[in-house]
Tab-separated table of C-alpha atoms in Angstrom:
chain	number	residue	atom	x	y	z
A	10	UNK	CA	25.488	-50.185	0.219
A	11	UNK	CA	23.397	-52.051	-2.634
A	12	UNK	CA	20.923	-49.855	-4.371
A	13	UNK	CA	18.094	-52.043	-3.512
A	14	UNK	CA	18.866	-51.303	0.043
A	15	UNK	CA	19.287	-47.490	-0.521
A	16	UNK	CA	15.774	-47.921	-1.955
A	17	UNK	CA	14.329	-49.586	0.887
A	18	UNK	CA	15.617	-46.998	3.367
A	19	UNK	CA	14.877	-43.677	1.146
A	20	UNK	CA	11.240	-44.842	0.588
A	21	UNK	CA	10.469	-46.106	4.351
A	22	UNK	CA	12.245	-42.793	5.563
A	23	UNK	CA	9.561	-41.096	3.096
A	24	UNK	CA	6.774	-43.344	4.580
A	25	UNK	CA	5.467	-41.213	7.375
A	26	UNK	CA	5.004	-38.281	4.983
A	27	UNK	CA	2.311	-40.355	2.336
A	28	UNK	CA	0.782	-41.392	5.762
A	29	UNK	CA	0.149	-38.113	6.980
A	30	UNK	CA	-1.124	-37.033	3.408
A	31	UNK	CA	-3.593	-39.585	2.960
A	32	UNK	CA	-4.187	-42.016	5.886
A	33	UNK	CA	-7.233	-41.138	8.035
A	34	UNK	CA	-6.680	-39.356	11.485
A	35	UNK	CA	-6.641	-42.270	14.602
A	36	UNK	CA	-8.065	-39.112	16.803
A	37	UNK	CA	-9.456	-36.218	16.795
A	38	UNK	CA	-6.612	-34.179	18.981
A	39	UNK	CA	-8.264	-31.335	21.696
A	40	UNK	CA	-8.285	-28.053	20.665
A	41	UNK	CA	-5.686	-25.365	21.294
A	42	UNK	CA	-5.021	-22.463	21.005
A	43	UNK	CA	-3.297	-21.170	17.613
A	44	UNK	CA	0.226	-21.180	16.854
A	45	UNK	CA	1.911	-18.008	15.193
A	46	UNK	CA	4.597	-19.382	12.485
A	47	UNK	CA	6.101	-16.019	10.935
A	48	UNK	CA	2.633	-13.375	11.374
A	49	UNK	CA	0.484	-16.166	10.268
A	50	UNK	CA	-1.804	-17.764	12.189
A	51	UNK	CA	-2.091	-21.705	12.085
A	52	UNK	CA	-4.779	-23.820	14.063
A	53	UNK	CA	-2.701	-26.634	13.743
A	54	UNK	CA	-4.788	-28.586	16.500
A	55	UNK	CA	-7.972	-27.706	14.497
A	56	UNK	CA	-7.218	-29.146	10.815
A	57	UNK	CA	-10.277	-29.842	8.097
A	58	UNK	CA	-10.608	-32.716	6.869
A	59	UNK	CA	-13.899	-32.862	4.840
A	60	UNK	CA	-14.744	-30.574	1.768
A	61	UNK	CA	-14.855	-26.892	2.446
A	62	UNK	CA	-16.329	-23.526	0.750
A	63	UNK	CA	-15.409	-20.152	1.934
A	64	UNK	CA	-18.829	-18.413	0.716
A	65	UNK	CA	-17.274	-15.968	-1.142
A	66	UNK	CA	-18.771	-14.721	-4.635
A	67	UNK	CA	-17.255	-14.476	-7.761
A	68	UNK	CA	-16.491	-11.315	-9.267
A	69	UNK	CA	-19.016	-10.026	-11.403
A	70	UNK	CA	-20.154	-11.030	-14.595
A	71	UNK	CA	-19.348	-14.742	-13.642
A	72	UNK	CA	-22.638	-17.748	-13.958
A	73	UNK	CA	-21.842	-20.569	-11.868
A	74	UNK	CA	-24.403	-22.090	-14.445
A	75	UNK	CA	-22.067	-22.259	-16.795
A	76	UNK	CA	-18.374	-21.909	-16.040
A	77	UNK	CA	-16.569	-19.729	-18.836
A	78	UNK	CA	-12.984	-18.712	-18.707
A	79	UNK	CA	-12.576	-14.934	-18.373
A	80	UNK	CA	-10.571	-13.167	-21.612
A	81	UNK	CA	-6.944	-11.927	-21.387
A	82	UNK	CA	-4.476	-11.607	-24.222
A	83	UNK	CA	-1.485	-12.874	-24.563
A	84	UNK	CA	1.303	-10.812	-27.243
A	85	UNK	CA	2.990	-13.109	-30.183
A	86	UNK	CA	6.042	-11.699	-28.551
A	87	UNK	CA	5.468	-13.151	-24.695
A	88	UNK	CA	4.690	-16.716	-26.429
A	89	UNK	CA	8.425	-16.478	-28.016
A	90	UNK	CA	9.469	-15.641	-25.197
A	91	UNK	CA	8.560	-18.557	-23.057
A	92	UNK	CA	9.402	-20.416	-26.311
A	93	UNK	CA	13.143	-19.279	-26.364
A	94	UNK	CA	13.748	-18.511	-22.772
A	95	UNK	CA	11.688	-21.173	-20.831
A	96	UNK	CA	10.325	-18.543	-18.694
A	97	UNK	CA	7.922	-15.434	-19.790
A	98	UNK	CA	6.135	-12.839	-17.217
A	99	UNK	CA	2.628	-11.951	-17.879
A	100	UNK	CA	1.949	-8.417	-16.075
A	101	UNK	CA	-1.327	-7.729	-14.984
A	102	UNK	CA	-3.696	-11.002	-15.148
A	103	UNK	CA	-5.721	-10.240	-12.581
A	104	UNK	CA	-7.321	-7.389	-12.213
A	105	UNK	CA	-8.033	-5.630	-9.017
A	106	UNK	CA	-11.595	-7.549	-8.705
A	107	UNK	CA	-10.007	-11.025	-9.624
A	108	UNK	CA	-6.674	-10.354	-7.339
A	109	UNK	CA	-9.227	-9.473	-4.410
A	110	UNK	CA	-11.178	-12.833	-4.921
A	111	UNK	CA	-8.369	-14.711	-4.686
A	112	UNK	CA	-6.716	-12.876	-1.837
A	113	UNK	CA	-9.894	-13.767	0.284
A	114	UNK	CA	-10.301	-17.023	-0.662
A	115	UNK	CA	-6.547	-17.752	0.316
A	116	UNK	CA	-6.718	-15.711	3.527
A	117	UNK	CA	-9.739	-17.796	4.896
A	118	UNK	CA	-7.855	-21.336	3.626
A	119	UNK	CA	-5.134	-20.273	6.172
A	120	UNK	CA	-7.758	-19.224	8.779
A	121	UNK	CA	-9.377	-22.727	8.291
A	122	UNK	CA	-6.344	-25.313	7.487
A	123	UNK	CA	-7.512	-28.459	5.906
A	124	UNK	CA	-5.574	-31.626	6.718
A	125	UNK	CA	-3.646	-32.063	3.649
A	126	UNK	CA	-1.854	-28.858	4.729
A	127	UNK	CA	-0.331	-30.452	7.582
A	128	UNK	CA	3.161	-31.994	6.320
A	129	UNK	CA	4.224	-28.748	5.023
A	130	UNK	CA	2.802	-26.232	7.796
A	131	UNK	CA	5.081	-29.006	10.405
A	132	UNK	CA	8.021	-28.668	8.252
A	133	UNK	CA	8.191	-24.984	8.575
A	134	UNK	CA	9.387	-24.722	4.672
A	135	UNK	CA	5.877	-22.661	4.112
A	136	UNK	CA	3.486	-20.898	6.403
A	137	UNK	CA	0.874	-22.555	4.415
A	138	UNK	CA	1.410	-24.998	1.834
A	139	UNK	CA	-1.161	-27.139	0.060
A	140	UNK	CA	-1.195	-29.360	-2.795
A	141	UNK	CA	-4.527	-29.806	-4.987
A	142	UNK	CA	-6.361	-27.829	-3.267
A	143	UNK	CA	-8.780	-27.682	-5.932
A	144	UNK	CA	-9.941	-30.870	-4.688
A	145	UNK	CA	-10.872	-29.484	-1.310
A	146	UNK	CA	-11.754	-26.300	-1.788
A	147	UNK	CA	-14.530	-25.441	-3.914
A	148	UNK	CA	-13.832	-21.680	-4.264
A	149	UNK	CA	-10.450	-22.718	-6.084
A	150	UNK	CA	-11.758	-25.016	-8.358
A	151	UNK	CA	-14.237	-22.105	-9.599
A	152	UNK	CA	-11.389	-19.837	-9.935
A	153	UNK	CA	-9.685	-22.429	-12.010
A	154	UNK	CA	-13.055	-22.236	-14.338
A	155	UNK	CA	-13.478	-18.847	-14.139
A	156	UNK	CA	-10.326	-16.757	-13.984
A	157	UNK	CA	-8.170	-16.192	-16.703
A	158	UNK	CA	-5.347	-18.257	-15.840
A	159	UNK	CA	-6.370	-21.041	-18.188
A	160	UNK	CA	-7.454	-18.071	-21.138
A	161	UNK	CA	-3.734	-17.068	-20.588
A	162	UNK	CA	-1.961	-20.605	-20.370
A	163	UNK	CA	-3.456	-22.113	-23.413
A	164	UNK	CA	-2.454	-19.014	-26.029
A	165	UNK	CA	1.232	-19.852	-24.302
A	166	UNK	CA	1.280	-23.438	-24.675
A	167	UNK	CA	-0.548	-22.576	-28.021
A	168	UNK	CA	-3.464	-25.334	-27.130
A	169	UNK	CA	-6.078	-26.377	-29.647
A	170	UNK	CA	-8.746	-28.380	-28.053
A	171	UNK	CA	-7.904	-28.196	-24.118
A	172	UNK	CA	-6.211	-27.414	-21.031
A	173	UNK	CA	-6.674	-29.742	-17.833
A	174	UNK	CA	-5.641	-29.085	-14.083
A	175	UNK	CA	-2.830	-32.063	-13.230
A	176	UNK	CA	-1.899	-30.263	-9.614
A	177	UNK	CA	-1.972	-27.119	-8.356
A	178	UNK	CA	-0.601	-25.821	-5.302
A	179	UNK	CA	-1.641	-22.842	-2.730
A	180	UNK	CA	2.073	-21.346	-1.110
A	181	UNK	CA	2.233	-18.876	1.516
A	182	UNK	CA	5.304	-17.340	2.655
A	183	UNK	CA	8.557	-19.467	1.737
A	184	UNK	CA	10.606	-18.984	4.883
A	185	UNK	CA	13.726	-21.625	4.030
A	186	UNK	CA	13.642	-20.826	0.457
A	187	UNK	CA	13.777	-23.738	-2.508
A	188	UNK	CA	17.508	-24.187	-3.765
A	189	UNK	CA	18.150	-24.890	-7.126
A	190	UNK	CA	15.468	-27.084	-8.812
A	191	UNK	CA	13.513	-28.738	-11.616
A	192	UNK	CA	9.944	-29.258	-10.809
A	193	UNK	CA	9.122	-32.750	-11.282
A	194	UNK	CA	5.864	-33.228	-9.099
A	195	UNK	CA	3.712	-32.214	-11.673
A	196	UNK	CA	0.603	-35.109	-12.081
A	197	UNK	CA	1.009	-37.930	-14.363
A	198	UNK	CA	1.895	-36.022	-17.546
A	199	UNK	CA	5.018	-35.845	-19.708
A	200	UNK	CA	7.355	-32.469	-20.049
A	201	UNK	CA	6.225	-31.801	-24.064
A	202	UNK	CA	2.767	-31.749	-23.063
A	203	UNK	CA	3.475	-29.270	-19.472
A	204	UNK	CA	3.267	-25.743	-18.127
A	205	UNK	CA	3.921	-24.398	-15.069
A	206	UNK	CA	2.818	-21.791	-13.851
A	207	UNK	CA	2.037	-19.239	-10.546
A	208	UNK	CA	-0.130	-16.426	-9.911
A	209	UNK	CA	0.787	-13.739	-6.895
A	210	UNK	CA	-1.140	-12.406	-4.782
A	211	UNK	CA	1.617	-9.852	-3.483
A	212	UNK	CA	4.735	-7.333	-5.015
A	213	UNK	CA	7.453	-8.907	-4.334
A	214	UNK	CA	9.835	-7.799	-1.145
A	215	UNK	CA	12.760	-5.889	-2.328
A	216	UNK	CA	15.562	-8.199	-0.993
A	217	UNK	CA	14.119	-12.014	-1.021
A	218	UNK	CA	10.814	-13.911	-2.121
A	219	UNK	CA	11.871	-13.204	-6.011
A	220	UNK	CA	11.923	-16.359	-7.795
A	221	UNK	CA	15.583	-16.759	-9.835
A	222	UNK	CA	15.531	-18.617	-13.025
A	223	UNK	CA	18.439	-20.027	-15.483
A	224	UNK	CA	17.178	-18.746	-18.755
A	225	UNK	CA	17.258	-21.415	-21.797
A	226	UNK	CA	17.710	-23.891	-19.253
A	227	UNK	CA	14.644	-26.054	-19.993
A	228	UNK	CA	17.370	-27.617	-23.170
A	229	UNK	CA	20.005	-29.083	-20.840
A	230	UNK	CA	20.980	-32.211	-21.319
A	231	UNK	CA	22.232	-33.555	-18.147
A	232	UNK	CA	19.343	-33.578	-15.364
A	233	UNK	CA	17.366	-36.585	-15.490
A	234	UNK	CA	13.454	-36.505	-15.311
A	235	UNK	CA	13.313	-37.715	-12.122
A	236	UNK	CA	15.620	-35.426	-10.207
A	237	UNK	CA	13.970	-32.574	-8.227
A	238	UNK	CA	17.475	-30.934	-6.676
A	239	UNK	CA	20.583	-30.019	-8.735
A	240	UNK	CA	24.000	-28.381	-8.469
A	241	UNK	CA	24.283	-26.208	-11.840
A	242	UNK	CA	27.665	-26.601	-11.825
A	243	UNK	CA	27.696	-29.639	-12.661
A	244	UNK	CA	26.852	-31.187	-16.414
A	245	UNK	CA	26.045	-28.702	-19.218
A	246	UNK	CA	24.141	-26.605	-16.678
A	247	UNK	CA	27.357	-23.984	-16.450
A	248	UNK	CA	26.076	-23.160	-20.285
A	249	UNK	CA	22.619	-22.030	-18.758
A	250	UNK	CA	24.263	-19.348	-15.892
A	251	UNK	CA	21.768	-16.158	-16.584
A	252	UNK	CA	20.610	-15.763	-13.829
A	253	UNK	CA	17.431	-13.753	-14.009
A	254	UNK	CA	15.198	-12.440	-11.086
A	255	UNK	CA	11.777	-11.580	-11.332
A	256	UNK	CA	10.630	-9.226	-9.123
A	257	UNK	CA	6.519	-9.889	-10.132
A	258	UNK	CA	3.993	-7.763	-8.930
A	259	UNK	CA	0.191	-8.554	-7.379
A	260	UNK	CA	-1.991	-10.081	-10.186
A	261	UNK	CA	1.058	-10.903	-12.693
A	262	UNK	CA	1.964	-14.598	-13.678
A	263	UNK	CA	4.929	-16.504	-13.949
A	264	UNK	CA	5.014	-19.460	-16.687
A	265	UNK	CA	7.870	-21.605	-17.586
A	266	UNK	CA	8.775	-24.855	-18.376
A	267	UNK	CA	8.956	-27.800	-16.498
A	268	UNK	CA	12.401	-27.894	-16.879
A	269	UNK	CA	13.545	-24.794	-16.128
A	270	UNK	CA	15.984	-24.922	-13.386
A	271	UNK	CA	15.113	-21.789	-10.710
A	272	UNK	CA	15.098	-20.851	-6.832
A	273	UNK	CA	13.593	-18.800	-4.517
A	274	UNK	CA	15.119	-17.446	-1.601
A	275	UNK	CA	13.669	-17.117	1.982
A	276	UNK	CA	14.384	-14.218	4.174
A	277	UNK	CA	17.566	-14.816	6.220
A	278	UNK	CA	15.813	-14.297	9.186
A	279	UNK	CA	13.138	-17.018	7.908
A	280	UNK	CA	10.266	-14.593	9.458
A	281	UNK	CA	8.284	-12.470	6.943
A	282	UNK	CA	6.777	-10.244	9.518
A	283	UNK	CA	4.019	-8.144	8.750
A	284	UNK	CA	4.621	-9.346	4.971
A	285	UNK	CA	2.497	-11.973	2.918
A	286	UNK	CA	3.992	-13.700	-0.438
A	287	UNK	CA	0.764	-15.717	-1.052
A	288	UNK	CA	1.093	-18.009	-4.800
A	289	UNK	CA	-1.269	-19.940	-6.368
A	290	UNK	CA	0.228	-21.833	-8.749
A	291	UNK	CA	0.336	-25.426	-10.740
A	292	UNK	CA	0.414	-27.432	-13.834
A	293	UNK	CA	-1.647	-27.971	-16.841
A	294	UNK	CA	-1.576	-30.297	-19.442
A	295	UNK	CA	-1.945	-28.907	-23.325
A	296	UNK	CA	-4.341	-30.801	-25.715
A	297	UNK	CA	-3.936	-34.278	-26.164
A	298	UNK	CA	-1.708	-35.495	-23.731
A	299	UNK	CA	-1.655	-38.890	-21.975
A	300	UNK	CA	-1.509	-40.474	-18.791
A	301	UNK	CA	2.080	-41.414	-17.888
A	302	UNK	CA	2.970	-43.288	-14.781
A	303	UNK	CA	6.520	-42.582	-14.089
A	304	UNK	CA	6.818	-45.179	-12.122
A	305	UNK	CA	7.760	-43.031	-8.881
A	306	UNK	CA	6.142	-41.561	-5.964
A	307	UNK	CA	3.845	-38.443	-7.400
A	308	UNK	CA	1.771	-36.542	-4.840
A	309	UNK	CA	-0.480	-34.949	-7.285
A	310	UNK	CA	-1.859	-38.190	-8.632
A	311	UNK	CA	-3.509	-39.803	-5.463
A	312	UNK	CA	-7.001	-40.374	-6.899
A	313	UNK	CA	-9.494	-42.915	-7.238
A	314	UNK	CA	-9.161	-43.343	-11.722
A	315	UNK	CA	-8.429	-46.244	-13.367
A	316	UNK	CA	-6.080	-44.333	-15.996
A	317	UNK	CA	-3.066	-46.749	-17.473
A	318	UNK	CA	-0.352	-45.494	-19.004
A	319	UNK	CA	-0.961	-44.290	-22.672
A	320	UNK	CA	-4.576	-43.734	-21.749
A	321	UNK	CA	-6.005	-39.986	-23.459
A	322	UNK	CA	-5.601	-38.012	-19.956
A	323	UNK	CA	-9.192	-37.237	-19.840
A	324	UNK	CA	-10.719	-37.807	-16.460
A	325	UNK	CA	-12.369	-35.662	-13.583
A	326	UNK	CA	-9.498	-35.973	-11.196
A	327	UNK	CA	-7.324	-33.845	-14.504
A	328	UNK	CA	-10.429	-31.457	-14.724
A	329	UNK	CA	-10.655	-29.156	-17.968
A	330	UNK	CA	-10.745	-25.741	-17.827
A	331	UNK	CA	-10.020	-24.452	-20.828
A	332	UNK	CA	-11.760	-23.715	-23.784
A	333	UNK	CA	-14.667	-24.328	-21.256
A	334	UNK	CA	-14.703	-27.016	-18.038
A	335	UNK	CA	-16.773	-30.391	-19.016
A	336	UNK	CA	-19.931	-30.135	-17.607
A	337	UNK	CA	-19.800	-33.890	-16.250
A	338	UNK	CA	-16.694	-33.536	-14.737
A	339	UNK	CA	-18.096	-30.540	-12.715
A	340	UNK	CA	-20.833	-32.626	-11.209
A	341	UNK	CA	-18.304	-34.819	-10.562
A	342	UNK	CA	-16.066	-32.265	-8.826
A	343	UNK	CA	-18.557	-30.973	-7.048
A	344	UNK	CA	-20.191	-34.808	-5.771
A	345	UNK	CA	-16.862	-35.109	-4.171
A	346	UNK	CA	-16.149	-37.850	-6.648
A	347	UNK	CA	-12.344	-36.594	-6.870
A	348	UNK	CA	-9.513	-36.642	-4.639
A	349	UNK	CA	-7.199	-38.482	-2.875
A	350	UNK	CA	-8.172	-41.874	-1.939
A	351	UNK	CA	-7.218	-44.975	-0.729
A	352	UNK	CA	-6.658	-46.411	-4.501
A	353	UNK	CA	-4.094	-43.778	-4.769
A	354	UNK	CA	-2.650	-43.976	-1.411
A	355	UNK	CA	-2.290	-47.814	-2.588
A	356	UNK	CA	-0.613	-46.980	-6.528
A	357	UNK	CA	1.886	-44.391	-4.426
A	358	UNK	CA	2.983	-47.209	-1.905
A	359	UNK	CA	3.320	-49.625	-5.033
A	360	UNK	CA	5.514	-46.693	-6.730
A	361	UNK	CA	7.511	-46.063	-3.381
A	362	UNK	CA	10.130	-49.234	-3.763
A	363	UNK	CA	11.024	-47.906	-7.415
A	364	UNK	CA	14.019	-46.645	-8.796
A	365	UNK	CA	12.701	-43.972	-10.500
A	366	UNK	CA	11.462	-43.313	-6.721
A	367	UNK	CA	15.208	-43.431	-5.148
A	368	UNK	CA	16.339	-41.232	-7.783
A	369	UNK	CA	13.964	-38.385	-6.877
A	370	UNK	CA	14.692	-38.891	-2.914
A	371	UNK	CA	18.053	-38.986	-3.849
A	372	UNK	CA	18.460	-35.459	-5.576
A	373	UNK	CA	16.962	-34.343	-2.357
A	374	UNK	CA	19.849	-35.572	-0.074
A	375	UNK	CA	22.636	-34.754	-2.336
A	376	UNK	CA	22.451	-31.496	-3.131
A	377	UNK	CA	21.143	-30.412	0.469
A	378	UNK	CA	24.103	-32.086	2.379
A	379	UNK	CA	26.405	-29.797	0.374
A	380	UNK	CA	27.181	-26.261	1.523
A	381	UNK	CA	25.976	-23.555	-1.445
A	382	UNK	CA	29.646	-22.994	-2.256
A	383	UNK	CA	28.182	-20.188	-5.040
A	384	UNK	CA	25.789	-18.645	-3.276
A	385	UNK	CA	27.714	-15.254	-2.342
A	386	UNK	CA	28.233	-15.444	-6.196
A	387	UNK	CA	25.001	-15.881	-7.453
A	388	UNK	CA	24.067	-12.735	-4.819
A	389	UNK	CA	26.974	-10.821	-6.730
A	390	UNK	CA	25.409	-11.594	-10.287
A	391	UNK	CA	22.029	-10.617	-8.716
A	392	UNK	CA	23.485	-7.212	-7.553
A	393	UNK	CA	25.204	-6.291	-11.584
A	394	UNK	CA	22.032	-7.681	-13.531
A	395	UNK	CA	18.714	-5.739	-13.207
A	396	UNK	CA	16.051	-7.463	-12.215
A	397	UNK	CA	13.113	-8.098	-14.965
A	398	UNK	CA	9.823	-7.363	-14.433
């Protein structure tokens, strides 16, 4: 088959999912009574679709006035780290009053499920599952400003003049698990100038929920940009097999690079039970970086700008947060000036037909049509290394 028919089928099979992100409901559907996915409870028939705020405060010593990140240090030695390895653990970011905040905040989101939930709640990958939720949500777009993820994440990506917000993501409960992957949905913003990063809200279960990384894997040469999937046996990835489990604990973060290949594992069972693994997690752009359109599909960049590519990535819908958030761009956060729209809806259609686009779709359906032929492997490596904390 030609690739410019492959094209046309991967991006109109991926069609229904950008509607059901961004296109307006037809109906307002009756309500029902709440579905129970895995102990959580969903009102799927009873999704949000306008701008919401839980109510709850801020921990002490925070002025809404004026948004200031909240101190944490960060060792010489965990910045080599993520340097050499790709990966670095940060024990202990939050503390108890921080991990609470967030904890409630994310425990009414799931109460109260806002629209742009919906693909990923239906898919069953997730419990909950929602993408810029910053946008939407104004109690995590003043944890963003006041927290000290940002205090944390630009002493690691040793920033200078800023850090900005190019997606972030709320995840509760993986059921399926996320095989072997690069992240690559991570705003319009180039690899050198990325971090990612999650915060938990939970310890980690004992047997599954542990993300698994490849150490030094962020410097392999084989994995194209664009591919999200990828079968580490293949290419130079066989160089990069240390396979190291974190086993995090409630209030510690996670940063790597955006090329780091890693995992995480569902319960076999795909049913947590009476157990939560709630993440809040993301990327950020250090100092100056630009806008790059990559030419593909990219959920996190749905907005209403008029950024070109090369243009200083300095805009409200990439909000700053660190060394302080811009006090325009708050009033424009908080105006409801931000968020997805139907300019972006339009530049994602426009990107949909690419083959940048194809690419991406198509490290999807390769590596998930073939069986994990090293999984009982990688469980045996698991079993002789000790996990890391």
């Amino acid at each position: 088959m030609a690739p410019s028919r492959i094209r046309i089928y991967a991006a109109a099979a991926a069609l229904p999912l950008a509607l059901a992100l961004v296109a307006p409901p037809a109906r307002t559907a009756p309500p029902r009574t709440f579905v129970r996915r895995h102990g959580i409870d969903v009102n799927v028939w009873e999704y949000v679709y306008n701008n919401q705020d839980p109510g709850v405060p801020l921990p002490a010593g925070c002025d809404e006035r004026n948004p200031t990140p909240a101190p944490f240090e960060i060792t010489a030695e965990q910045k080599e780290e993520l340097e050499r390895e790709g990966v670095v653990v940060i024990p202990g970011l939050l503390d108890q009053e921080w991990l609470t905040h967030l904890r409630e905040i994310t425990d009414w989101q799931v109460e109260h499920p806002h629209i742009w939930a919906s693909p990923g709640v239906a898919s069953g990958l997730y419990d909950y599952i929602q993408r810029n939720i910053w946008t939407t949500n104004d109690a995590f777009i003043k944890f963003l400003y006041h927290s000290p993820v940002s205090t944390a994440l630009a002493q690691l990506g040793g920033a200078k003049d800023s850090v900005r917000v190019t997606t972030d993501l709320l995840m509760v409960n993986p059921n399926k698990g996320f095989k072997w992957h690069q992240d690559n949905q991570n705003g319009p913003v180039g690899f050198d100038n990325a971090l990612r990063w999650w915060v938990t809200m939970d310890d980690s279960p004992k047997d599954y929920g542990a993300p698994v990384y490849l150490r030094k894997s962020q410097n392999n040469k084989c994995v194209p940009e664009d591919a999200v999937f990828v079968d580490i046996d293949e290419g130079d990835l066989p160089e990069y097999h240390d396979f190291t489990s974190f086993r995090p604990k409630a209030g510690d973060l996670i940063v790597w690079h955006a090329r780091t290949i890693h995992k995480i594992d569902g319960p076999t069972s795909q049913d947590w039970g009476s157990n939560k693994r709630r993440v809040l997690g993301g990327t950020v752009a250090i100092d100056d970086a630009t806008y790059v359109d990559k030419e593909k599909v990219e959920f996190a960049d749905m907005g209403r700008h008029s950024l070109k590519h090369g243009d200083p990535l300095t805009d409200p819908h990439f909000p700053k947060i660190w060394p302080r958030p811009d006090p325009a761009e708050v009033v424009a956060r908080f105006n409801g000036d931000v968020g997805r729209s139907r300019e972006g809806f339009g530049r994602m259609v426009g990107a949909m037909f690419s083959a940048k686009t194809f690419e991406q779709f198509a490290s999807w359906g390769n590596v998930l049509k073939k069986k994990d032929a090293v999984e009982e492997e990688e469980a045996e490596v698991r079993e002789e290394v000790p996990a890391s904390r």
